[in-house]
Short mmCIF file of C-alpha atoms and ligand atoms in Angstrom, two decimals:
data_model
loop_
_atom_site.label_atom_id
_atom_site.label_comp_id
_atom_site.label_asym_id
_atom_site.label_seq_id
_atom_site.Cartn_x
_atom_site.Cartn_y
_atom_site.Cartn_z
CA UNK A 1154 -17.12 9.87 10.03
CA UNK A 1155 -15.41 11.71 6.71
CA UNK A 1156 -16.48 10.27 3.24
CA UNK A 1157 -14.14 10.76 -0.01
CA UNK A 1158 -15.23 9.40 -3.06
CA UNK A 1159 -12.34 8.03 -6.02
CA UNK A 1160 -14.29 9.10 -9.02
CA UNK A 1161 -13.98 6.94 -11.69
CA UNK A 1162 -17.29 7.01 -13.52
CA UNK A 1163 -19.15 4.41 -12.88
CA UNK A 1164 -16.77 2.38 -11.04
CA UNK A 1165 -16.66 5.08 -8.14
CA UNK A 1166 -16.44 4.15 -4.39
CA UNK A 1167 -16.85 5.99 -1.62
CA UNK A 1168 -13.84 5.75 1.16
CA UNK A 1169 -15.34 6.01 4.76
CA UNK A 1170 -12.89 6.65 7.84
CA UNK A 1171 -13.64 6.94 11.41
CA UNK A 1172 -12.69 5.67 14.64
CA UNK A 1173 -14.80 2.52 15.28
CA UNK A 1174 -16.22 2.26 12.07
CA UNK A 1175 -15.96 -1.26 12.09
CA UNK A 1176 -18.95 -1.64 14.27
CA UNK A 1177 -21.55 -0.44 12.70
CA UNK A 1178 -20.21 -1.68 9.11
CA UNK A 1179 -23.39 -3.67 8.66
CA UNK A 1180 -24.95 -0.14 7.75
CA UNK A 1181 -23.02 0.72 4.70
CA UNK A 1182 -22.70 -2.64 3.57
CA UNK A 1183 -26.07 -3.78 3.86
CA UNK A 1184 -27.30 -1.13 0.55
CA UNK A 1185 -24.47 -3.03 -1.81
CA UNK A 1186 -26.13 -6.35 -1.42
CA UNK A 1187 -28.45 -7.83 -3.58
CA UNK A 1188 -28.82 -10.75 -1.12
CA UNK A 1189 -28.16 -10.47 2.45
CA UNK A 1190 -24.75 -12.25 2.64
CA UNK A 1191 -21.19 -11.94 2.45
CA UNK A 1192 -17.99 -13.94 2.64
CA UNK A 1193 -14.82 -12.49 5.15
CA UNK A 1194 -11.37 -12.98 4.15
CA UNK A 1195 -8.59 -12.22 7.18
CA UNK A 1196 -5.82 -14.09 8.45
CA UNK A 1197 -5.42 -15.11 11.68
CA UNK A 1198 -3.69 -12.05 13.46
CA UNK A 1199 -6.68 -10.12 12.29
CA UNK A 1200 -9.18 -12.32 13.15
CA UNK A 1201 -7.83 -12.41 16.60
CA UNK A 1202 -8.96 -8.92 17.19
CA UNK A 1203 -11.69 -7.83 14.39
CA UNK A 1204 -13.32 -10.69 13.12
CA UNK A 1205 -15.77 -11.00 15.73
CA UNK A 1206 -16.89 -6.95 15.71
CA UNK A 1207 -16.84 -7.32 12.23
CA UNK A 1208 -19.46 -10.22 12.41
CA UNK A 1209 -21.21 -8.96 14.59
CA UNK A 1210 -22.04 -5.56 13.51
CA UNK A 1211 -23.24 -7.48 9.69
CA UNK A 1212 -25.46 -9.80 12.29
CA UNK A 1213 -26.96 -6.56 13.63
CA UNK A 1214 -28.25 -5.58 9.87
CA UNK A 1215 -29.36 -8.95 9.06
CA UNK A 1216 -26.19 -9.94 6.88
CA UNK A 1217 -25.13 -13.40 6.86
CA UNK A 1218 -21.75 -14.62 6.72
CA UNK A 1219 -19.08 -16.68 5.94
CA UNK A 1220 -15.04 -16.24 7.13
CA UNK A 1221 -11.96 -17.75 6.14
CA UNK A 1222 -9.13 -16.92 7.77
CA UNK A 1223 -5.54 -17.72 5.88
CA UNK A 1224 -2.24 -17.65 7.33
CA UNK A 1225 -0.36 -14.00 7.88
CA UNK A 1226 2.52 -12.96 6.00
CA UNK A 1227 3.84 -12.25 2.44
CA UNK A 1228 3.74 -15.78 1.50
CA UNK A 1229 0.01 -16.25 1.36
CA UNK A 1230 -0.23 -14.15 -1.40
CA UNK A 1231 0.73 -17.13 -3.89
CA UNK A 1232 -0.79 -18.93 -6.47
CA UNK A 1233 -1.30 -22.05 -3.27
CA UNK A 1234 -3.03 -18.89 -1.02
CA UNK A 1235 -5.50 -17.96 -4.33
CA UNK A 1236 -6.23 -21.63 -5.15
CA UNK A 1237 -6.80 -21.99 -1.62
CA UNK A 1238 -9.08 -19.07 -1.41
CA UNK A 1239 -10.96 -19.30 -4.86
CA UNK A 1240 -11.59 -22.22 -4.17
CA UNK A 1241 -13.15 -21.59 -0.65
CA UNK A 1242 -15.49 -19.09 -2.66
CA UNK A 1243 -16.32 -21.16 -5.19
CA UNK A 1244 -17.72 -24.24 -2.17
CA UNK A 1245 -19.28 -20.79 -0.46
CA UNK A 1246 -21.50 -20.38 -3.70
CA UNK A 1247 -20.00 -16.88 -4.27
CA UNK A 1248 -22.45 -15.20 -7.41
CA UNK A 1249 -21.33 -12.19 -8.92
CA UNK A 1250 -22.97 -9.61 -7.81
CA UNK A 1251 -21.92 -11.08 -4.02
CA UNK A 1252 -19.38 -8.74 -2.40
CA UNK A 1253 -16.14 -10.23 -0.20
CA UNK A 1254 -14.82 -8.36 2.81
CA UNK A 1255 -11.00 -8.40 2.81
CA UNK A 1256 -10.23 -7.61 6.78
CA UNK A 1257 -6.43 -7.09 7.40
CA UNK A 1258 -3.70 -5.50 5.18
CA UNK A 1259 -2.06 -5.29 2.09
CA UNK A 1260 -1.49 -8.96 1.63
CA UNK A 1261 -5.19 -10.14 2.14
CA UNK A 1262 -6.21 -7.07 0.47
CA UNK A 1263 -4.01 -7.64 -2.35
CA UNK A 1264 -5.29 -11.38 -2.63
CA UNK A 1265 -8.97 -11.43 -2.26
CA UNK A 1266 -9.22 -8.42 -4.57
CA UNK A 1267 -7.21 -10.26 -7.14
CA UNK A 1268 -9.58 -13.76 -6.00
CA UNK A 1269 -12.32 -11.38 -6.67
CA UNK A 1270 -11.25 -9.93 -10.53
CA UNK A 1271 -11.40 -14.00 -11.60
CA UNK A 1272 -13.82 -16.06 -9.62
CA UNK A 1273 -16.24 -16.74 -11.84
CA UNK A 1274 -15.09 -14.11 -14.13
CA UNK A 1275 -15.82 -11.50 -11.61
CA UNK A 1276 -17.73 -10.66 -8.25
CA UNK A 1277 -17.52 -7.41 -6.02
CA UNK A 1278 -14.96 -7.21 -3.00
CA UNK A 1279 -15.13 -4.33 -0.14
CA UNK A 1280 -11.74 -3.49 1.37
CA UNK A 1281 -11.02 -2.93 5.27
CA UNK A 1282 -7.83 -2.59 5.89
CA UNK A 1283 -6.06 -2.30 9.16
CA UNK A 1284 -2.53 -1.72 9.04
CA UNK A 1285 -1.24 1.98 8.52
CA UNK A 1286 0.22 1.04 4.64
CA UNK A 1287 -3.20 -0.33 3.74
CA UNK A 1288 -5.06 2.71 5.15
CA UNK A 1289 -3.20 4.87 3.34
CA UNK A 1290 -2.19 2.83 0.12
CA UNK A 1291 -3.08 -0.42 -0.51
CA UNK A 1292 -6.83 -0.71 -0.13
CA UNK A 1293 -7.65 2.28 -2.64
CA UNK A 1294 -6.69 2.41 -6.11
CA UNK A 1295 -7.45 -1.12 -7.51
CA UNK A 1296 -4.12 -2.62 -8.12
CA UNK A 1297 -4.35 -6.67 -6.89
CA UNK A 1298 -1.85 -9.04 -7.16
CA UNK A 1299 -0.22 -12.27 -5.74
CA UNK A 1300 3.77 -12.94 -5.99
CA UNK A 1301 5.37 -15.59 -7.96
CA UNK A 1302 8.88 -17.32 -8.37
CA UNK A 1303 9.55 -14.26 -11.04
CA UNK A 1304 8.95 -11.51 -8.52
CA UNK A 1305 6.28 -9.33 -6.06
CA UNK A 1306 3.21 -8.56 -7.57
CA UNK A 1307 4.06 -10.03 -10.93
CA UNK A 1308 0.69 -11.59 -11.50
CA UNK A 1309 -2.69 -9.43 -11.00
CA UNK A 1310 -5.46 -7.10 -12.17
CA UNK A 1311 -6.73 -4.01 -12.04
CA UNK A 1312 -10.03 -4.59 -10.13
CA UNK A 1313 -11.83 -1.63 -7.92
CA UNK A 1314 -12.78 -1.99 -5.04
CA UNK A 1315 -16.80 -1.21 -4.00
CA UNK A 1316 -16.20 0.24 -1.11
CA UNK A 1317 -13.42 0.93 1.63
CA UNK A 1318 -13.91 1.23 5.13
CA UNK A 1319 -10.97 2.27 7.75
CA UNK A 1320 -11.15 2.39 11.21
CA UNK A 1321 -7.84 4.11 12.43
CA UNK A 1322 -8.71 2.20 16.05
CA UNK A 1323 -7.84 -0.73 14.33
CA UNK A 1324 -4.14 0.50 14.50
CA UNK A 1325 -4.26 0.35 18.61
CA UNK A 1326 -3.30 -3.55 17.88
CA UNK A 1327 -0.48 -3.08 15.00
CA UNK A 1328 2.90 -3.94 16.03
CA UNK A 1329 4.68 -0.59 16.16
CA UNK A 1330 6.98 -1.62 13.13
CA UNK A 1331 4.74 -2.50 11.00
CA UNK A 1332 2.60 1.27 11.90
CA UNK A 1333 6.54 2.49 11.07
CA UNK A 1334 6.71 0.74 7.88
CA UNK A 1335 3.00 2.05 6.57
CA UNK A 1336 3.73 5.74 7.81
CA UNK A 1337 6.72 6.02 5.22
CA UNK A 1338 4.07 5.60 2.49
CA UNK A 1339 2.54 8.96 4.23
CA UNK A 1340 5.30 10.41 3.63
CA UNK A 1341 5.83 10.07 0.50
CA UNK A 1342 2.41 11.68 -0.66
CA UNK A 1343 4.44 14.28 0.75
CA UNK A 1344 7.18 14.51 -1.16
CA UNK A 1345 5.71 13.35 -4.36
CA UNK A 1346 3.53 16.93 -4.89
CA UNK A 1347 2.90 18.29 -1.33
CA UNK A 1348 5.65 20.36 0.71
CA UNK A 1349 3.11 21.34 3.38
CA UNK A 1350 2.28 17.77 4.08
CA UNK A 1351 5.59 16.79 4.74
CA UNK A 1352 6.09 19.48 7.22
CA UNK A 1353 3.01 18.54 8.95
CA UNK A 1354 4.69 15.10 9.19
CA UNK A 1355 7.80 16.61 10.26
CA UNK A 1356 5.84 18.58 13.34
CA UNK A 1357 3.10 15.51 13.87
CA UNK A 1358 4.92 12.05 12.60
CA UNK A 1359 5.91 11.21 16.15
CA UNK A 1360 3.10 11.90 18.04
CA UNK A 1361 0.91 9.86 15.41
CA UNK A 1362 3.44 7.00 15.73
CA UNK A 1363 2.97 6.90 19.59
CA UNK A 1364 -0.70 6.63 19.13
CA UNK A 1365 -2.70 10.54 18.81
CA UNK A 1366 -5.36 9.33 17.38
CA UNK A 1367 -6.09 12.79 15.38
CA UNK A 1368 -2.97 12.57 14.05
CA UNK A 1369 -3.62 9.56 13.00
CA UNK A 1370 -6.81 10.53 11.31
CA UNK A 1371 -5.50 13.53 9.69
CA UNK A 1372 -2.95 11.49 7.92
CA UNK A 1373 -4.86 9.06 6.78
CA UNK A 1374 -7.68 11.01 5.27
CA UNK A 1375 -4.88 13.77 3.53
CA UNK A 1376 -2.97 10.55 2.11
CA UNK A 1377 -6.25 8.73 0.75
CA UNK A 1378 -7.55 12.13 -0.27
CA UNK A 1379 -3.85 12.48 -2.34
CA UNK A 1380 -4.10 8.79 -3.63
CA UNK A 1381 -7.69 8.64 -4.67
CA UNK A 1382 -7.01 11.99 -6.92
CA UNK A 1383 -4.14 10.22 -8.45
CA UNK A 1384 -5.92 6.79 -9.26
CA UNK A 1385 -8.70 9.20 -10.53
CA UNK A 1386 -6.42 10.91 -12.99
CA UNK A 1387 -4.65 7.97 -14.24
CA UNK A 1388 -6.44 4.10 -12.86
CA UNK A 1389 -3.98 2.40 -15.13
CA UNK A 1390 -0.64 3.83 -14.73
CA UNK A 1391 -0.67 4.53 -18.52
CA UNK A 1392 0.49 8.18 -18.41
CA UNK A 1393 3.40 9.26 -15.61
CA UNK A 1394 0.88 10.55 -12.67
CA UNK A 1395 -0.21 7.30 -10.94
CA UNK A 1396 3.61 6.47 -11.51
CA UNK A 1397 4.47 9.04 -9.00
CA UNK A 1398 3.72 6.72 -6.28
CA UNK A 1399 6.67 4.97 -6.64
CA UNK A 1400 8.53 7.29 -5.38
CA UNK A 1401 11.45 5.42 -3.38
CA UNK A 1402 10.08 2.22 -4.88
CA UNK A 1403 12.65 1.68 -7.75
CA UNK A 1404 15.80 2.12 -5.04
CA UNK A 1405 13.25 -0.15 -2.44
CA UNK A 1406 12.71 -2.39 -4.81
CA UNK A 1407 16.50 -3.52 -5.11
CA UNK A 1408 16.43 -2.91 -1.15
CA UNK A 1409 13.39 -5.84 -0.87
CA UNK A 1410 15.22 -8.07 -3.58
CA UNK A 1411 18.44 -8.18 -1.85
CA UNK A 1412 17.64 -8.83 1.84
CA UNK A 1413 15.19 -11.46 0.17
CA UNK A 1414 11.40 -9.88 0.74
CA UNK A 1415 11.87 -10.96 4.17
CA UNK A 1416 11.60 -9.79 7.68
CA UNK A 1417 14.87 -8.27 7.46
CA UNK A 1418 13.23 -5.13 5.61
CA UNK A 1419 9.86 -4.55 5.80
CA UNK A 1420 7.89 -3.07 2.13
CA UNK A 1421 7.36 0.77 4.04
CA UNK A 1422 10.77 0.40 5.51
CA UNK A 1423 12.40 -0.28 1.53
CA UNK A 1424 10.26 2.65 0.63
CA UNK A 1425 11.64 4.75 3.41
CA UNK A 1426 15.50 4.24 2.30
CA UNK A 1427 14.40 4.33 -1.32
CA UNK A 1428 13.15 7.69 -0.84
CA UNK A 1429 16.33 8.67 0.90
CA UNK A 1430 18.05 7.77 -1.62
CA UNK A 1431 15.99 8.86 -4.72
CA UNK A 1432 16.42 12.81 -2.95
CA UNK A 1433 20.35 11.73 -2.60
CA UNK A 1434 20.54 10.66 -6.25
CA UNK A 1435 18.57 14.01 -7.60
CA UNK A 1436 20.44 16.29 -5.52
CA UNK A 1437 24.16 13.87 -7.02
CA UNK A 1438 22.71 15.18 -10.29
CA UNK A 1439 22.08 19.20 -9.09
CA UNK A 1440 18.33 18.50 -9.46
CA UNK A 1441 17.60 19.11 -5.93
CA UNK A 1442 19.74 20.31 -3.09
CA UNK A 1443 21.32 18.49 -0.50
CA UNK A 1444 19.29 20.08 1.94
CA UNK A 1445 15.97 19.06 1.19
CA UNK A 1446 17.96 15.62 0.70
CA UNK A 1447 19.07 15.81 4.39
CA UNK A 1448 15.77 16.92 5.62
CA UNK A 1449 13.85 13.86 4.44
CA UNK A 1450 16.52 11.26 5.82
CA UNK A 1451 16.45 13.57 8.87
CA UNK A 1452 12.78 13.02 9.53
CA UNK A 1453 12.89 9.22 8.63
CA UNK A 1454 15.71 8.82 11.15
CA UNK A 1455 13.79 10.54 13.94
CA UNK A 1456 10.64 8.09 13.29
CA UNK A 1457 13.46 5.39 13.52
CA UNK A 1458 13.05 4.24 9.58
CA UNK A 1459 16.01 3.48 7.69
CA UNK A 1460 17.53 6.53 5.58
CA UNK A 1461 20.08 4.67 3.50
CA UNK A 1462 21.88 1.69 2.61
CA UNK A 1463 23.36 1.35 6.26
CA UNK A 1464 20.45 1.49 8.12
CA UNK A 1465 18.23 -0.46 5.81
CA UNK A 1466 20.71 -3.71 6.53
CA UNK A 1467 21.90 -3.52 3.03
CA UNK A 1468 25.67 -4.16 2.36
CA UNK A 1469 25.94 -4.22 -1.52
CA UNK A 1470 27.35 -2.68 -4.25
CA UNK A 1471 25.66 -0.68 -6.51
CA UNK A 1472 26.11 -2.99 -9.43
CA UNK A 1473 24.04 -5.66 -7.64
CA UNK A 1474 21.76 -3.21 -6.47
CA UNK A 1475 21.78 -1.76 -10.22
CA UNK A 1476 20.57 -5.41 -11.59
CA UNK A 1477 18.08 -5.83 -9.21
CA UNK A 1478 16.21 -2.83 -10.53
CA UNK A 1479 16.93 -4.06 -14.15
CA UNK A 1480 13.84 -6.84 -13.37
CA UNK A 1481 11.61 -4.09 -11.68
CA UNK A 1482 8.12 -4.79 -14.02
CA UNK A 1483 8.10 -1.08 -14.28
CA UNK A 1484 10.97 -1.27 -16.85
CA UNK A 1485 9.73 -0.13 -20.06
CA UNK A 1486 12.15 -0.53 -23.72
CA UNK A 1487 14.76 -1.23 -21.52
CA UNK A 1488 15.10 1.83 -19.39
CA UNK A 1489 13.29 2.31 -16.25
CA UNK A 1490 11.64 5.32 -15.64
CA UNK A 1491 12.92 6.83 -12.11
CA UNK A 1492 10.74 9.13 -9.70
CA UNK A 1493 13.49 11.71 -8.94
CA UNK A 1494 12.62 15.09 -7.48
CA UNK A 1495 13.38 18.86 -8.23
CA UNK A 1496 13.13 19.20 -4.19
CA UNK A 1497 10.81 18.90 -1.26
CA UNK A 1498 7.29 18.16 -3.14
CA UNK A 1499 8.47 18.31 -6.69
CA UNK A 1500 8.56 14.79 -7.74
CA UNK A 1501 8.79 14.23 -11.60
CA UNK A 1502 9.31 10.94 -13.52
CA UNK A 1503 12.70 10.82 -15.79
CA UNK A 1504 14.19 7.54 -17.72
CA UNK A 1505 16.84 10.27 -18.24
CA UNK A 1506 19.76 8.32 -16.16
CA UNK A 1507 20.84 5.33 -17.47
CA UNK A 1508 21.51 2.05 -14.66
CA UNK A 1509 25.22 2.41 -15.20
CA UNK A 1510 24.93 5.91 -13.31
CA UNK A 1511 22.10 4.90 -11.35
CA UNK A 1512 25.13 2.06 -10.35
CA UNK A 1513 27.76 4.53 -9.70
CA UNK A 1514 25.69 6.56 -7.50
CA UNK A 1515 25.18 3.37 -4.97
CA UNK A 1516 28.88 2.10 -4.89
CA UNK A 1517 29.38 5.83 -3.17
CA UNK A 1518 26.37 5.00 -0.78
CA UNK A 1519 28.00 1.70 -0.01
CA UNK A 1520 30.46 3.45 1.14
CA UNK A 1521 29.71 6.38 2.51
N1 NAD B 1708 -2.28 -2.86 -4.06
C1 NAD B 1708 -1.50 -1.83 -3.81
O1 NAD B 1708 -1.68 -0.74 -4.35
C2 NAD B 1708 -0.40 -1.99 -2.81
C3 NAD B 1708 0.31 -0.87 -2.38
C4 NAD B 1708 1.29 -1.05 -1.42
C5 NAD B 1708 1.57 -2.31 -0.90
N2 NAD B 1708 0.86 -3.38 -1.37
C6 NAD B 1708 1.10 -4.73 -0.83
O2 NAD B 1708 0.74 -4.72 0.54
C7 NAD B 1708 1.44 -5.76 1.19
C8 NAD B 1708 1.92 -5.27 2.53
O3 NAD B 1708 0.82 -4.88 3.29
P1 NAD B 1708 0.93 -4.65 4.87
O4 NAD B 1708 2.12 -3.85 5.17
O5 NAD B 1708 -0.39 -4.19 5.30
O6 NAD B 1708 1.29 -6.12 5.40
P2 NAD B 1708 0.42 -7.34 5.95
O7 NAD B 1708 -0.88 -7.44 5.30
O8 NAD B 1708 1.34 -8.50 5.88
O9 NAD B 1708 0.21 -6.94 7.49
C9 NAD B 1708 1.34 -6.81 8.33
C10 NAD B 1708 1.17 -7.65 9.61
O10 NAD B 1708 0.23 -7.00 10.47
C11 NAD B 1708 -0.79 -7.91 10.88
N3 NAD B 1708 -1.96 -7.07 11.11
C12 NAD B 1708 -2.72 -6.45 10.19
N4 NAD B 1708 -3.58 -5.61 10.78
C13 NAD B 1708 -3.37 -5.72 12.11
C14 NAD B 1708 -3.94 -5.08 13.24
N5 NAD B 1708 -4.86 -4.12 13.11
N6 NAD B 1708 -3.50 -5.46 14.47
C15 NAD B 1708 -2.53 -6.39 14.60
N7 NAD B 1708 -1.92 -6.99 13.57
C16 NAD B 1708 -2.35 -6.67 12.33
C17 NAD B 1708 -0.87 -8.91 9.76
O11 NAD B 1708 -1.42 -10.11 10.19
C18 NAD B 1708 0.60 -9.04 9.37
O12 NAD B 1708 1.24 -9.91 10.26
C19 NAD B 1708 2.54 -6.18 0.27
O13 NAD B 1708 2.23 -7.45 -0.27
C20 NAD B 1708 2.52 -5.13 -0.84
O14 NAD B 1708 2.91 -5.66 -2.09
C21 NAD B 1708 -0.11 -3.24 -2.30
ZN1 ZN B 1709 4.58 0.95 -1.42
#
């Protein structure tokens, strides 16, 4: 088992990863509690394969629980899916110092931590996530949030976690799209500061796709490692170095709004094209060359993730795609800040280029 810590004072967890981790949980939850019970959160994929491991291995320390399992997909992180859920807590007899489990990925981690930052002002939640993008992203780093008519992620908190647990077997069940999807968030930790990362992804990306299960762990443990330095440096996204992570987010963004947040184009597969296209705008602009621009769509095509507007299912010009990034929430006086890149590893935030060229520089793309 490794152990990385995200130091934040006194709000510090520890991250634990190892294969099989999630049964013997019962031994690193079991100090947390101040009585011995907790409440599960999963949906019903999940459940299908963890919840009873998960359960069991809390029995074996003496740790009584509770589950509630909630219906997969994007759409149960609502304001029906939280009223659902608080209210489940709330009937459980949830105290604050109690600590949830959230079992399954981003969108159940997302929730219960954001479930967790209200009910009753406030109790503790423990994250263990099991797809690739919440191994690697989600489930460190604090940021909760459901989705609303208005947009993704427009409502939510800033709300730590106590502890994360990820067991990389988990992934043996993940449908091979959605493992796709998460490992373009490995990537990008990459790109954003880290040129010797992304050629280990270039030589290992395949081989931890198709299931090498120390490739697997090596990736996850360099990207949490990256991400929990970053939330460390900056929790609150209030100077530009958490901001960094949305690298290929801005472009995905527009990517997610126009084929609908659906099925069409999975959240790791916008980032994927928006990162292909954020190297393809900086090195339109001579901040990068075309290249290290080539190499990263390269390597997403190999991994079979969509590398621009063609392969991402997106047939639109670049003033639509333009106005879809005008509502990202990251839009600040009017301009929003861009994560463009000086080349391989040298991300840097700019609200340099105005929309209008931002615009331009997809009508081309359309069309290419
Ligand atoms: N809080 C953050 O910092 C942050 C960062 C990135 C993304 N997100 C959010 O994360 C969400 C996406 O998360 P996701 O990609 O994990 O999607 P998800 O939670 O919808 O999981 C994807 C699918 O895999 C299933 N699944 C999960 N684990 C499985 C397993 N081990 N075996 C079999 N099936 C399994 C789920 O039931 C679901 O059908 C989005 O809502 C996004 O906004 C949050
Ligand atoms: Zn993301």
């Amino acid at each position: 088992m490794e152990q990385l810590t995200v130091d934040l004072g006194a709000r510090s967890y520890p991250i634990l990863i190892g294969d099989g981790l999630i049964r013997s949980i019962g031994e690193h939850v079991a100090p947390l509690l101040k009585r011995p019970r907790t409440m599960i959160v999963t949906d019903t994929h999940v459940a299908d394969h963890y919840l009873v491991p998960l359960g069991t291995a809390l029995a074996m320390e003496n740790i009584s629980f509770s589950s509630f399992v909630l219906e997969p997909g994007e759409a149960t992180k609502s304001w029906a899916g939280l009223a659902r859920l608080t209210d489940w807590l709330i009937g459980e007899g949830v105290e604050r110092s109690d600590h949830v489990i959230a079992l399954g990925g981003g969108v159940i981690g997302d929730l219960v931590g954001f479930a967790c930052s209200i009910v009753k002002r406030g109790c503790h939640f423990i994250q263990v996530p099991t797809t690739l993008l919440a191994q690697v992203d989600s489930s460190v780093g604090g940021k909760t949030a459901i989705n609303v008519a208005a947009g993704k992620n427009m409502i939510g908190a800033f709300h730590q976690p106590a502890l994360v647990v990820i067991d990389p077997a988990t992934l043996a069940t993940l449908p091979r799209r959605d493992l796709a999807a998460g490992y373009a968030e490995v990537i990008k930790y990459g790109l954003i500061d880290d040129a010797d990362f992304f050629a280990w992804c270039e030589a290992h990306g395949e081989a931890l796709l198709a299931g090498d299960s120390a490739a697997r762990h090596k990736a996850i443990a360099h990207s949490v490692a990256a991400k929990a330095r970053i939330v460390a440096a900056d929790e609150r996204e209030t100077q530009d170095i958490r901001a960094l992570l949305n690298l290929g987010h801005s472009f995905g963004h527009a990517l997610e709004a126009e084929t609908g947040y659906s099925d069409r184009l999975l959240h790791g597969e916008a980032v994927a094209a928006g990162m292909a296209l954020a190297h393809r705008f900086s090195a339109a602009q001579g901040l990068c060359s075309a290249a290290d621009a080539d190499r990263v769509a390269a390597h997403l095509a190999v991994v079979g993730l969509p590398h621009d507007l063609a392969s991402a299912g997106v047939d639109a010009d670049g003033a639509t795609l333009a106005a879809h990034m005008a509502h990202d929430k990251k839009v600040r006086g009017g301009k929003l800040p861009l994560i463009l890149t000086r080349g391989i590893g040298r991300s840097f935030v700019t609200d340099e280029f105005g929309l209008d060229v931002v615009a331009a520089f997809l009508d081309g793309e359309q069309h290419r």
